[in-house]
Coordinates of C-alpha atoms in Angstrom, one line a residue:
X1 CA 0.0 0.0 0.0
X2 CA 1.4 3.3 -1.1
X3 CA 1.1 6.7 0.5
X4 CA -0.2 9.3 -2.0
X5 CA 1.8 12.5 -2.5
X6 CA -0.1 15.7 -3.1
X7 CA 2.9 17.8 -2.3
X8 CA 6.1 18.1 -4.3
X9 CA 8.0 15.2 -5.7
X10 CA 11.7 15.9 -6.0
X11 CA 13.0 15.1 -9.4
X12 CA 16.5 15.3 -10.8
X13 CA 16.9 17.3 -14.0
X14 CA 20.0 17.7 -16.0
X15 CA 23.0 16.6 -14.0
X16 CA 25.3 18.0 -16.6
X17 CA 28.5 18.8 -14.8
X18 CA 27.0 22.0 -13.4
X19 CA 27.5 21.0 -9.8
X20 CA 24.1 19.2 -9.5
X21 CA 23.7 15.7 -8.3
X22 CA 20.8 13.3 -8.9
X23 CA 18.3 12.9 -6.1
X24 CA 16.6 9.9 -7.8
X25 CA 16.6 6.8 -5.7
X26 CA 15.1 4.2 -8.0
X27 CA 13.8 4.0 -11.6
X28 CA 10.5 5.8 -12.0
X29 CA 10.6 6.5 -8.3
X30 CA 7.7 8.5 -6.7
X31 CA 8.1 9.7 -3.2
X32 CA 5.1 9.8 -0.7
X33 CA 4.7 12.6 1.7
X34 CA 1.2 12.4 3.1
X35 CA -0.9 10.0 5.2
X36 CA -3.4 9.4 2.4
X37 CA -2.9 6.0 0.9
X38 CA -4.2 4.0 -2.0
X39 CA -6.1 1.9 0.5
X40 CA -8.1 4.8 2.1
X41 CA -8.2 7.3 -0.8
X42 CA -10.0 7.4 -4.2
X43 CA -13.3 6.8 -2.5
X44 CA -15.3 10.0 -3.0
X45 CA -15.8 12.7 -5.6
X46 CA -13.8 15.0 -3.3
X47 CA -11.0 12.6 -3.4
X48 CA -11.1 12.6 -7.2
X49 CA -10.8 16.4 -7.2
X50 CA -7.8 16.3 -4.8
X51 CA -6.2 13.7 -7.0
X52 CA -6.9 15.9 -10.0
X53 CA -5.1 18.8 -8.4
X54 CA -2.3 16.4 -7.7
X55 CA -2.0 15.7 -11.4
X56 CA -1.9 19.4 -12.2
X57 CA 0.8 19.8 -9.6
X58 CA 2.8 17.0 -11.1
X59 CA 2.4 18.7 -14.5
X60 CA 3.8 22.0 -13.1
X61 CA 6.6 20.3 -11.4
X62 CA 7.7 18.5 -14.5
X63 CA 7.5 21.6 -16.7
X64 CA 8.5 24.4 -14.4
X65 CA 10.3 23.1 -11.3
X66 CA 13.6 22.2 -12.9
X67 CA 16.9 24.0 -13.6
X68 CA 16.6 23.3 -17.3
X69 CA 13.1 22.7 -18.3
X70 CA 11.7 21.6 -21.7
X71 CA 11.6 25.1 -23.0
X72 CA 15.2 25.9 -22.0
X73 CA 16.4 22.6 -23.4
X74 CA 14.6 23.3 -26.7
X75 CA 16.1 26.8 -27.0
X76 CA 19.6 25.6 -26.3
X77 CA 19.3 22.7 -28.8
X78 CA 17.7 25.1 -31.3
X79 CA 19.0 27.9 -33.5
X80 CA 18.0 30.8 -31.3
X81 CA 20.4 30.2 -28.4
X82 CA 23.8 28.9 -27.6
X83 CA 24.8 26.9 -24.5
X84 CA 25.9 29.4 -21.8
X85 CA 26.1 29.4 -18.0
X86 CA 28.9 30.6 -15.8
X87 CA 32.5 30.8 -16.9
X88 CA 33.6 28.5 -14.1
X89 CA 30.7 26.0 -14.6
X90 CA 30.9 22.8 -16.5
X91 CA 30.1 22.6 -20.1
X92 CA 26.8 20.9 -19.8
X93 CA 25.0 23.5 -21.8
X94 CA 27.5 23.2 -24.6
X95 CA 26.9 19.5 -24.8
X96 CA 23.2 20.2 -25.3
X97 CA 23.8 22.9 -27.8
X98 CA 26.4 21.1 -29.9
X99 CA 25.2 17.5 -29.5
X100 CA 28.8 16.7 -28.7
X101 CA 29.7 14.5 -25.7
X102 CA 33.3 15.6 -25.8
X103 CA 32.2 19.0 -24.5
X104 CA 31.4 17.3 -21.2
X105 CA 32.5 13.7 -21.1
X106 CA 31.6 13.2 -17.4
X107 CA 28.0 14.2 -18.0
X108 CA 25.3 11.9 -16.6
X109 CA 22.8 13.2 -19.2
X110 CA 19.3 14.5 -18.7
X111 CA 16.8 12.9 -16.3
X112 CA 13.2 12.4 -16.9
X113 CA 12.2 11.5 -13.4
X114 CA 9.9 14.5 -13.0
X115 CA 8.0 13.6 -16.1
X116 CA 7.3 10.1 -15.0
X117 CA 6.3 11.3 -11.6
X118 CA 3.6 13.4 -13.2
X119 CA 2.6 10.5 -15.4
X120 CA 2.4 8.2 -12.4
X121 CA -0.1 10.6 -10.7
X122 CA -2.3 10.6 -13.7
X123 CA -2.2 6.8 -14.1
X124 CA -3.1 6.4 -10.5
X125 CA -6.3 8.4 -10.8
X126 CA -7.3 7.0 -14.1
X127 CA -7.1 3.4 -12.8
X128 CA -9.2 4.3 -9.8
X129 CA -12.2 5.8 -11.6
X130 CA -14.5 2.8 -11.1
X131 CA -13.9 2.7 -7.4
X132 CA -14.9 6.3 -6.7
X133 CA -18.4 6.9 -5.3
X134 CA -19.7 9.6 -7.6
X135 CA -22.4 12.0 -6.6
X136 CA -25.9 10.8 -7.7
X137 CA -26.8 14.4 -8.7
X138 CA -24.7 17.2 -10.0
X139 CA -21.8 14.8 -10.4
X140 CA -18.7 16.1 -12.0
X141 CA -17.5 12.7 -13.0
X142 CA -17.3 13.4 -16.7
X143 CA -15.6 16.7 -16.1
X144 CA -13.1 15.4 -13.6
X145 CA -12.3 12.2 -15.4
X146 CA -12.5 13.8 -18.8
X147 CA -10.1 16.5 -17.6
X148 CA -7.8 13.8 -16.2
X149 CA -7.8 12.0 -19.5
X150 CA -6.8 15.4 -20.8
X151 CA -4.2 15.3 -18.1
X152 CA -3.5 12.2 -19.9
X153 CA -3.6 15.1 -22.2
X154 CA -1.5 16.4 -19.4
X155 CA -0.1 12.9 -19.5
X156 CA -0.2 13.3 -23.3
X157 CA 1.7 16.5 -23.1
X158 CA 4.2 15.0 -20.7
X159 CA 4.7 12.1 -23.1
X160 CA 4.8 14.4 -26.1
X161 CA 7.6 16.3 -24.5
X162 CA 9.8 13.4 -23.6
X163 CA 9.1 11.3 -26.7
X164 CA 10.2 14.2 -28.8
X165 CA 13.3 14.8 -26.7
X166 CA 14.4 11.2 -26.2
X167 CA 12.6 9.2 -28.9
X168 CA 12.9 5.9 -27.2
X169 CA 11.0 5.9 -23.9
X170 CA 9.1 3.5 -21.6
X171 CA 5.4 3.6 -22.1
X172 CA 3.8 3.3 -18.6
X173 CA 0.0 3.2 -18.5
X174 CA -0.6 1.9 -15.0
X175 CA 0.9 2.9 -11.6
X176 CA 4.2 1.0 -11.3
X177 CA 7.7 1.3 -9.9
X178 CA 8.9 -1.5 -12.1
X179 CA 11.5 -1.3 -14.8
X180 CA 9.7 -0.8 -18.1
X181 CA 11.5 -1.3 -21.4
X182 CA 11.4 1.4 -24.1
X183 CA 8.5 1.3 -26.5
X184 CA 8.1 1.9 -30.2
X185 CA 7.5 5.7 -30.5
X186 CA 4.4 4.9 -32.6
X187 CA 2.9 3.2 -29.6
X188 CA 3.6 6.3 -27.4
X189 CA 1.9 8.5 -30.0
X190 CA -1.0 6.2 -30.1
X191 CA -1.6 6.8 -26.4
X192 CA -1.1 10.5 -26.8
X193 CA -3.7 10.7 -29.6
X194 CA -6.1 8.4 -27.8
X195 CA -6.0 10.5 -24.6
X196 CA -6.3 13.8 -26.4
X197 CA -9.4 12.5 -28.3
X198 CA -11.0 11.3 -25.1
X199 CA -10.4 14.8 -23.6
X200 CA -11.9 16.5 -26.6
X201 CA -15.0 14.3 -26.5
X202 CA -15.5 14.4 -22.8
X203 CA -14.7 17.9 -21.5
X204 CA -17.6 20.2 -22.2
X205 CA -16.7 23.1 -24.4
X206 CA -18.0 25.6 -21.8
X207 CA -16.5 23.9 -18.8
X208 CA -14.0 26.7 -18.3
X209 CA -15.2 29.8 -20.2
X210 CA -12.6 32.3 -21.4
X211 CA -14.6 35.0 -19.6
X212 CA -12.8 33.6 -16.5
X213 CA -9.5 33.2 -18.3
X214 CA -7.4 34.7 -15.5
X215 CA -8.3 31.7 -13.3
X216 CA -9.0 29.0 -15.9
X217 CA -6.3 29.3 -18.5
X218 CA -4.3 26.7 -16.6
X219 CA -7.0 24.1 -17.0
X220 CA -6.8 21.4 -19.7
X221 CA -9.9 22.4 -21.8
X222 CA -11.3 20.9 -24.9
X223 CA -9.6 23.6 -26.9
X224 CA -6.2 23.0 -25.3
X225 CA -6.5 19.3 -26.1
X226 CA -7.4 20.1 -29.7
X227 CA -4.4 22.4 -30.1
X228 CA -2.0 19.8 -28.7
X229 CA -3.5 17.1 -31.0
X230 CA -2.8 19.3 -34.1
X231 CA 0.7 20.0 -32.8
X232 CA 1.4 16.3 -32.2
X233 CA 0.0 15.4 -35.6
X234 CA 2.2 17.9 -37.4
X235 CA 5.3 16.8 -35.5
X236 CA 4.7 13.1 -36.0
X237 CA 4.1 13.3 -39.7
X238 CA 7.1 15.6 -40.2
X239 CA 9.7 13.8 -38.0
X240 CA 8.7 10.3 -38.9
X241 CA 7.7 11.0 -42.5
X242 CA 4.4 9.1 -42.3
X243 CA 0.8 9.5 -41.1
X244 CA 0.0 8.3 -37.6
X245 CA -2.4 5.5 -37.5
X246 CA -4.7 7.3 -35.0
X247 CA -5.2 10.8 -36.4
X248 CA -5.8 12.1 -39.9
X249 CA -4.9 15.4 -41.4
X250 CA -8.6 16.2 -41.7
X251 CA -9.1 15.6 -37.9
X252 CA -6.1 17.7 -37.0
X253 CA -7.4 20.6 -39.2
X254 CA -10.9 20.2 -37.7
X255 CA -9.5 20.4 -34.2
X256 CA -7.9 23.8 -34.8
X257 CA -10.8 25.1 -36.9
X258 CA -13.1 24.3 -33.9
X259 CA -10.9 26.5 -31.6
X260 CA -11.1 29.3 -34.1
X261 CA -14.9 28.9 -34.6
X262 CA -15.5 28.9 -30.9
X263 CA -14.8 32.7 -30.7
X264 CA -13.2 32.1 -27.3
X265 CA -9.8 33.4 -28.3
X266 CA -8.3 36.3 -30.2
X267 CA -4.9 37.8 -30.8
X268 CA -3.7 40.4 -28.3
X269 CA -3.5 43.6 -30.5
X270 CA 0.1 44.4 -29.7
X271 CA 2.7 41.6 -29.6
X272 CA 5.0 43.0 -26.9
X273 CA 2.1 43.2 -24.4
X274 CA 2.1 39.4 -24.2
X275 CA 5.4 39.5 -22.2
X276 CA 6.0 41.2 -18.8
X277 CA 9.6 42.1 -19.5
X278 CA 8.7 43.6 -22.9
X279 CA 6.4 46.1 -21.1
X280 CA 8.4 46.6 -17.9
X281 CA 9.5 50.0 -16.7
X282 CA 12.1 50.9 -14.1
X283 CA 10.3 50.9 -10.8
X284 CA 10.9 51.4 -7.2
X285 CA 10.1 48.6 -4.7
X286 CA 6.4 48.1 -4.5
X287 CA 5.5 50.1 -7.7
X288 CA 4.1 47.3 -9.7
X289 CA 2.1 49.6 -11.9
X290 CA 5.3 51.0 -13.4
X291 CA 7.0 47.7 -13.3
X292 CA 4.5 45.9 -15.4
X293 CA 3.4 48.8 -17.6
X294 CA 0.8 47.8 -20.0
X295 CA 1.4 44.1 -19.9
X296 CA -1.9 42.5 -20.9
X297 CA -1.8 40.0 -18.0
X298 CA -2.0 36.3 -17.4
X299 CA -4.9 34.4 -18.8
X300 CA -5.3 36.9 -21.7
X301 CA -7.4 36.3 -24.8
X302 CA -4.5 34.7 -26.6
X303 CA -3.6 32.0 -24.0
X304 CA -5.0 28.6 -24.9
X305 CA -3.0 26.7 -22.3
X306 CA -0.5 27.8 -19.7
X307 CA 1.2 26.2 -16.7
X308 CA 0.4 28.4 -13.7
X309 CA 3.1 29.5 -11.4
X310 CA 3.1 31.6 -8.2
X311 CA 5.6 33.5 -6.0
X312 CA 4.8 31.3 -2.9
X313 CA 7.7 28.9 -3.4
X314 CA 9.9 28.2 -0.4
X315 CA 12.4 25.6 0.7
X316 CA 9.8 23.8 2.9
X317 CA 8.1 21.8 0.1
X318 CA 6.1 24.5 -1.7
X319 CA 7.5 24.5 -5.2
X320 CA 5.0 26.6 -7.1
X321 CA 7.3 29.0 -8.8
X322 CA 8.9 29.1 -12.2
X323 CA 12.4 27.9 -11.3
X324 CA 13.9 27.9 -14.8
X325 CA 13.5 31.6 -15.4
X326 CA 16.6 32.4 -13.3
X327 CA 18.7 30.2 -15.5
X328 CA 18.1 32.2 -18.7
X329 CA 18.6 35.6 -17.0
X330 CA 21.7 37.7 -17.5
X331 CA 24.6 36.7 -15.3
X332 CA 25.4 39.7 -13.1
X333 CA 25.9 40.4 -9.4
X334 CA 22.6 42.3 -9.0
X335 CA 19.6 43.1 -11.1
X336 CA 19.9 45.8 -13.8
X337 CA 16.4 47.3 -13.9
X338 CA 14.0 46.2 -15.2
X339 CA 15.8 42.8 -15.6
X340 CA 16.8 40.5 -12.7
X341 CA 20.1 38.6 -12.9
X342 CA 20.5 34.9 -13.1
X343 CA 22.8 32.3 -14.6
X344 CA 23.0 33.0 -18.3
X345 CA 22.2 29.6 -19.7
X346 CA 20.9 30.5 -23.1
X347 CA 22.6 33.5 -24.7
X348 CA 20.8 34.5 -27.9
X349 CA 22.5 33.6 -31.2
X350 CA 23.5 36.9 -32.9
X351 CA 22.9 35.4 -36.3
X352 CA 19.2 34.9 -35.4
X353 CA 18.9 38.5 -34.2
X354 CA 20.1 39.7 -37.6
X355 CA 17.4 37.7 -39.4
X356 CA 14.4 39.7 -38.2
X357 CA 12.9 41.9 -40.9
X358 CA 13.0 45.7 -40.4
X359 CA 9.8 46.8 -38.7
X360 CA 9.1 43.5 -37.0
X361 CA 8.2 44.4 -33.4
X362 CA 8.8 40.9 -32.3
X363 CA 12.5 41.4 -32.2
X364 CA 12.5 44.1 -29.5
X365 CA 9.7 42.3 -27.6
X366 CA 11.6 39.0 -27.6
X367 CA 15.3 39.9 -27.1
X368 CA 17.2 41.9 -24.6
X369 CA 19.9 43.9 -26.5
X370 CA 22.4 44.9 -23.8
X371 CA 24.1 47.5 -25.9
X372 CA 21.0 48.8 -27.6
X373 CA 19.2 49.2 -24.3
X374 CA 22.2 50.8 -22.5
X375 CA 22.7 48.0 -20.0
X376 CA 26.4 47.9 -20.8
X377 CA 26.8 51.3 -19.1
X378 CA 25.8 49.8 -15.8
X379 CA 28.8 49.0 -13.6
X380 CA 27.3 45.6 -12.7
X381 CA 27.2 44.5 -16.3
X382 CA 30.9 43.8 -16.4
X383 CA 30.3 40.5 -14.5
X384 CA 28.0 39.4 -17.3
X385 CA 31.0 39.5 -19.6
X386 CA 33.7 38.2 -17.3
X387 CA 31.5 35.6 -15.6
X388 CA 29.7 34.0 -18.6
X389 CA 30.2 31.4 -21.2
X390 CA 29.4 32.1 -24.8
X391 CA 28.1 35.6 -24.1
X392 CA 26.7 37.4 -27.1
X393 CA 25.2 40.5 -25.6
X394 CA 21.7 39.3 -26.4
X395 CA 19.4 37.5 -23.9
X396 CA 15.9 36.1 -23.8
X397 CA 13.4 38.8 -22.9
X398 CA 10.1 36.9 -23.1
X399 CA 10.7 35.1 -19.9
X400 CA 13.3 37.4 -18.3
X401 CA 12.7 37.8 -14.5
X402 CA 12.3 41.3 -13.3
X403 CA 14.1 43.6 -10.9
X404 CA 13.4 46.9 -9.1
X405 CA 15.7 49.8 -9.5
X406 CA 17.7 48.8 -6.4
X407 CA 18.5 45.5 -8.1
X408 CA 16.3 43.4 -5.9
X409 CA 14.0 40.7 -7.4
X410 CA 10.6 42.0 -8.3
X411 CA 9.1 38.5 -8.0
X412 CA 7.3 39.8 -4.9
X413 CA 6.0 43.4 -4.6
X414 CA 8.0 44.1 -1.5
X415 CA 11.3 43.1 -3.0
X416 CA 11.7 40.0 -0.8
X417 CA 11.4 37.5 -3.6
X418 CA 14.0 34.8 -4.0
X419 CA 15.6 34.9 -7.4
X420 CA 15.8 31.1 -7.4
X421 CA 12.3 30.1 -6.5
X422 CA 10.0 33.1 -6.4
X423 CA 9.7 33.9 -10.2
X424 CA 6.1 33.3 -11.2
X425 CA 5.6 34.1 -14.8
X426 CA 3.3 31.5 -16.3
X427 CA 4.8 29.1 -18.9
X428 CA 2.5 29.5 -21.9
X429 CA 2.3 26.3 -23.9
X430 CA -0.2 27.3 -26.6
X431 CA -1.1 30.7 -27.9
X432 CA -3.9 31.4 -30.3
X433 CA -1.3 32.6 -32.9
X434 CA -0.1 29.0 -33.0
X435 CA -3.6 27.8 -33.6
X436 CA -4.0 30.1 -36.6
X437 CA -0.7 29.2 -38.1
X438 CA -1.3 25.4 -37.6
X439 CA -4.7 25.8 -39.3
X440 CA -3.1 27.6 -42.2
X441 CA -0.4 24.9 -42.5
X442 CA -2.9 22.1 -42.4
X443 CA -4.7 23.6 -45.5
X444 CA -7.6 25.6 -44.2
X445 CA -9.5 27.4 -46.9
X446 CA -8.9 30.5 -44.7
X447 CA -5.2 29.9 -44.6
X448 CA -4.3 33.4 -46.0
X449 CA -6.5 35.2 -43.6
X450 CA -5.1 33.3 -40.6
X451 CA -1.5 33.9 -41.8
X452 CA -2.1 37.6 -42.4
X453 CA -3.6 38.1 -38.9
X454 CA -0.4 36.8 -37.3
X455 CA 2.0 38.5 -39.6
X456 CA 0.3 41.9 -39.7
X457 CA 0.2 42.0 -35.9
X458 CA 4.0 41.8 -35.8
X459 CA 4.3 45.0 -37.8
X460 CA 1.7 47.1 -36.0
X461 CA 2.6 49.9 -33.6
X462 CA 0.9 51.0 -30.4
X463 CA -1.7 52.9 -32.4
X464 CA -2.6 49.8 -34.4
X465 CA -1.3 51.2 -37.7
X466 CA 0.6 48.9 -40.0
X467 CA 4.2 49.8 -40.5
X468 CA 5.2 51.0 -44.0
X469 CA 7.9 48.3 -43.8
X470 CA 5.4 45.5 -43.8
X471 CA 5.5 43.2 -46.8
X472 CA 2.6 40.9 -47.6
X473 CA 3.4 37.3 -48.2
X474 CA 1.5 34.3 -49.5
X475 CA 0.5 31.6 -47.0
X476 CA 2.8 29.0 -48.5
X477 CA 4.3 26.2 -46.3
X478 CA 7.7 27.8 -46.6
X479 CA 6.4 31.2 -45.5
X480 CA 4.3 29.8 -42.7
X481 CA 7.4 28.0 -41.3
X482 CA 9.5 31.1 -41.6
X483 CA 6.8 33.2 -39.8
X484 CA 6.7 30.7 -37.0
X485 CA 10.4 31.1 -36.3
X486 CA 9.9 34.7 -35.2
X487 CA 6.4 34.4 -33.8
X488 CA 7.4 31.6 -31.4
X489 CA 11.1 32.5 -30.8
X490 CA 12.2 31.5 -27.2
X491 CA 8.9 29.6 -26.5
X492 CA 10.3 26.1 -26.9
X493 CA 8.7 25.5 -30.3
X494 CA 11.1 26.3 -33.1
X495 CA 13.6 23.4 -32.6
X496 CA 10.8 20.9 -33.1
X497 CA 9.5 22.9 -36.1
X498 CA 13.0 22.4 -37.6
X499 CA 13.1 18.6 -36.8
X500 CA 9.7 18.1 -38.4
X501 CA 11.1 19.4 -41.7
X502 CA 13.6 16.5 -41.8
X503 CA 16.7 15.7 -39.7
X504 CA 19.2 16.7 -42.4
X505 CA 17.3 20.0 -43.1
X506 CA 17.2 20.8 -39.3
X507 CA 20.9 19.9 -38.8
X508 CA 22.0 22.1 -41.7
X509 CA 19.9 25.0 -40.3
X510 CA 21.3 24.5 -36.8
X511 CA 25.0 24.2 -37.9
X512 CA 27.1 27.3 -37.5
X513 CA 30.8 28.0 -38.0
X514 CA 33.0 30.2 -35.9
X515 CA 30.4 32.6 -34.5
X516 CA 32.3 35.0 -32.2
X517 CA 31.3 35.0 -28.5
X518 CA 33.0 35.9 -25.2
X519 CA 33.8 33.3 -22.5
X520 CA 35.2 34.6 -19.2
X521 CA 35.6 37.9 -21.1
X522 CA 38.0 36.4 -23.7
X523 CA 37.2 35.9 -27.4
X524 CA 35.9 32.5 -28.3
X525 CA 33.9 30.9 -31.1
X526 CA 30.8 28.6 -31.5
X527 CA 30.9 25.9 -34.1
X528 CA 28.1 23.3 -34.3
X529 CA 28.5 20.5 -36.8
X530 CA 25.5 19.2 -38.7
X531 CA 26.7 15.6 -38.6
X532 CA 26.7 15.5 -34.8
X533 CA 22.9 16.3 -34.9
X534 CA 22.2 13.9 -37.8
X535 CA 24.0 11.0 -36.0
X536 CA 21.8 11.5 -33.0
X537 CA 18.6 12.1 -35.0
X538 CA 18.2 15.3 -33.0
X539 CA 17.5 13.3 -29.8
X540 CA 18.9 14.0 -26.3
X541 CA 21.1 11.7 -24.3
X542 CA 19.3 9.4 -21.9
X543 CA 20.6 9.8 -18.3
X544 CA 23.3 7.3 -17.6
X545 CA 21.9 7.4 -14.0
X546 CA 18.5 6.2 -15.2
X547 CA 20.1 3.5 -17.4
X548 CA 22.1 2.2 -14.4
X549 CA 19.0 2.3 -12.1
X550 CA 17.1 0.3 -14.7
X551 CA 19.7 -2.5 -14.5
X552 CA 20.3 -2.1 -18.2
X553 CA 16.7 -2.3 -19.3
X554 CA 17.0 1.2 -20.8
X555 CA 19.3 1.5 -23.8
X556 CA 21.2 4.7 -24.8
X557 CA 20.1 6.6 -27.9
X558 CA 22.3 6.1 -30.9
X559 CA 25.3 8.4 -31.2
X560 CA 25.4 9.1 -27.4
X561 CA 27.2 5.9 -26.4

């Protein structure tokens, strides 16, 4: 009989020579921290609701409570960013960026324990459905269990993340702590599509209306499941070069067209207002109005699905914050308002910066330009140069943590926020812009209209007028993919967009030669070889710790031996 954990499950992520050690005790281990057990729980509808919250908690832990989450991994592997961190740190980020084990031969690889902990929670609730005494009237059985299947759409999302990243993973469909061999990726996708379809069919469309978006955008809704289904379909068909057995192109298109037809979502008129740091002003402690400026706010009309985070994290088991934001922040000794400092893991590739079109407002909204914004004049900025690896002078703005003018973290209004655990910006998984561009790519008869909406927004100013630099383009596959690069930069999407256009295509796009950077203040260069990516099929290295704990049941991905 197991105790049930509704608190936080510790998970080891990325022990890559950065001074971190694994806290995983056994393969697919899940730690119990409460007195509720599988013998006395899962009895009532209230129990089901608590378990459902536990599934959401596991989802947040897997995606936000890690030093290098899926988004950060995706950006470092992708074209937008290099592999930074501190000048005295190990080269774990370089290993990720260059797909080259010689960068950090002692690396233990990337752990997936947090993802399987979240999957475990969902499996536990799903298998207990028939034993729960549901209310005879006003029962929320369909909503709770439908949403949990969407949490198997959370579970589907968790699986979608790790099957893309690792390719060859165990497929666990029931609660177990046993070693499970790796499955055929097609079988993993079959489960993903099955769970998403169940969610779409069983969650009422009006269960969580967007009129309450500020509190409901973190729920797995019918629309969120539809968007992930289309995204998974596009990735599968592109990366594997074949149609999945479980979803057709027509179904994927119908899913995103349904989201559009619902009228529940719309583009935020000005792109920069989607991101706190892009709207932030230099503010004194407590002046959040100046700090956030005209940021549109969480749960806005464009958010289809987000992972919710709060500033209530502590070191006593409350891990509700966004703990990866600190890792992408500039590496200084104090915040340089309005940006808080951090560890500099993902410096922006200057080649990508140069590829924005003139007049595209997404560049300034997405990227911190240290020189252009005058940050280099701050005396604290010198540490960013002397203390960083592969510094380019450009940093991710979309998820940059904020600071008050005295350099303190602005994660809490009174300036007492902890830069490591108090950052609370939501991790937005799906925006309506993505829905529009996926529908266009899938062949909607309204493809040009959808494409134009996204592209025109990028060239509009505060007054809503279209820049004279705007150039109309046809909604071809090539133009849609190019538009996605800038629309979703630094959102953990573009690397997978490259892979689904073919591994050789992706590798050649990712390869760079002798790009100048600064490491510990000295000139250095970044070179990424296409063949290293091709040999590994764009997949990450499976943690050697997990392989050892599995007694050899897990096998390392090709190229990483």
